[in-house]
Amino acid sequence: MAIMPRRSAAAVAETRTAVLESAVDRASVEGLEGLTLGGLAGEVEMRKSSLFSLFGSKQDLQLATLNAAAAQFTEEVWGPVADERPGLPRLLALCDSWLDYHRREEMPGGCFLTTATIEYDARPGPLRDEVARTMKRWLRVLERDAATAIEAGELPDDAVPADIAFQLNSLAAGASYGFQLWRDPAVFARARRSMRRALGVKR
Amino acid sequence: MAIMPRRSAAAVAETRTAVLESAVDRASVEGLEGLTLGGLAGEVEMRKSSLFSLFGSKQDLQLATLNAAAAQFTEEVWGPVADERPGLPRLLALCDSWLDYHRREEMPGGCFLTTATIEYDARPGPLRDEVARTMKRWLRVLERDAATAIEAGELPDDAVPADIAFQLNSLAAGASYGFQLWRDPAVFARARRSMRRALGVKR
């Protein structure tokens, strides 16, 4: 970067962002492992050597794609509810935002992180480590609001924040792959009822 | 089969079973799509042409592997609880049997059907159709016992059998991939509490 004039650096960042958008879509269907510099080059109409200079290696491309998908998820799912009151109100709003995100199919292949989890959970390496870190970070977000809700008396005293995070995450993932598999949007209403039940809300 | 003497037909069936066991283990880590007659031939020390005569095509091998995995799951998870009293008692026993199965890691890569779902949910074709059928069949098993439990007053009147099936399946899958990802067996206790909570049982 040091030897590039400012304008080129900005152009490089822009190209990188555009390529990663394609990479995220592609990997959400084919998996991160199916992502190759060659395959992606054809899709974004760039030379493989140009992609190589942007990402360095297949693994760096995969890691950058995972991080881009996580950033997109945070922006689309967490973004709209960030200003809600912490605790139960924000958790309820978050569940709706999350299911809406899957219903809109922003990711053509369904939940990116679940797909990446399944893909790498039994394959040690930097990608699995990054998937594990990303997933843990998201569960912590849920746990924090569950803990706030318990402190505020909005959930039973004996509720366990990590249990609630696990339940919400499992149910959202179940809705995403259930919808992908059967294409029946009824699964979102089912998941919404299930998430609210997990949060002790009866409606 | 018609032109084979009886002993050969039995031997063929035995070989097929042994090959499918390897195929199930391999696909549970690498995915069904990663399964090839060539790759499997090396593992089971058979010629690719012999495997071809047993299975016909990669797709037939994949379908046979999926069915073998489903049969193994039914035998190991449903088998031990089949004689329990239908309704809540069998559902509770089933949840334990199911989590035990994942804890024992009978499938080296975690839940086979979840992996197959994620792999094929966004890829139309005979494999996706078979995954969808297999998953639906399993959810129906859960729904039937949930309906029995509701009729018997063991679950709230307003409980929805398909919701309960969805919850239990999502939580079991979450435990399986959570364990594969973090290797922390605490996820099974978490999933057990969560499943019992979904069934309205407080312990």
PDB file of C-alpha atoms in Angstrom, chain B residues 33 44 70 75 109 113-114:
ATOM      1  CA  GLU B  33     -20.554 -34.018  -2.334  1.00  0.00           C
ATOM      2  CA  VAL B  44     -11.667 -49.465   1.237  1.00  0.00           C
ATOM      3  CA  ALA B  70     -30.366 -42.488   8.246  1.00  0.00           C
ATOM      4  CA  GLU B  75     -31.150 -47.803  14.947  1.00  0.00           C
ATOM      5  CA  GLY B 109     -18.212 -35.245  11.598  1.00  0.00           C
ATOM      6  CA  LEU B 113     -28.498 -35.194   8.269  1.00  0.00           C
ATOM      7  CA  THR B 114     -27.779 -31.614   9.339  1.00  0.00           C
TER       8      THR B 114
END
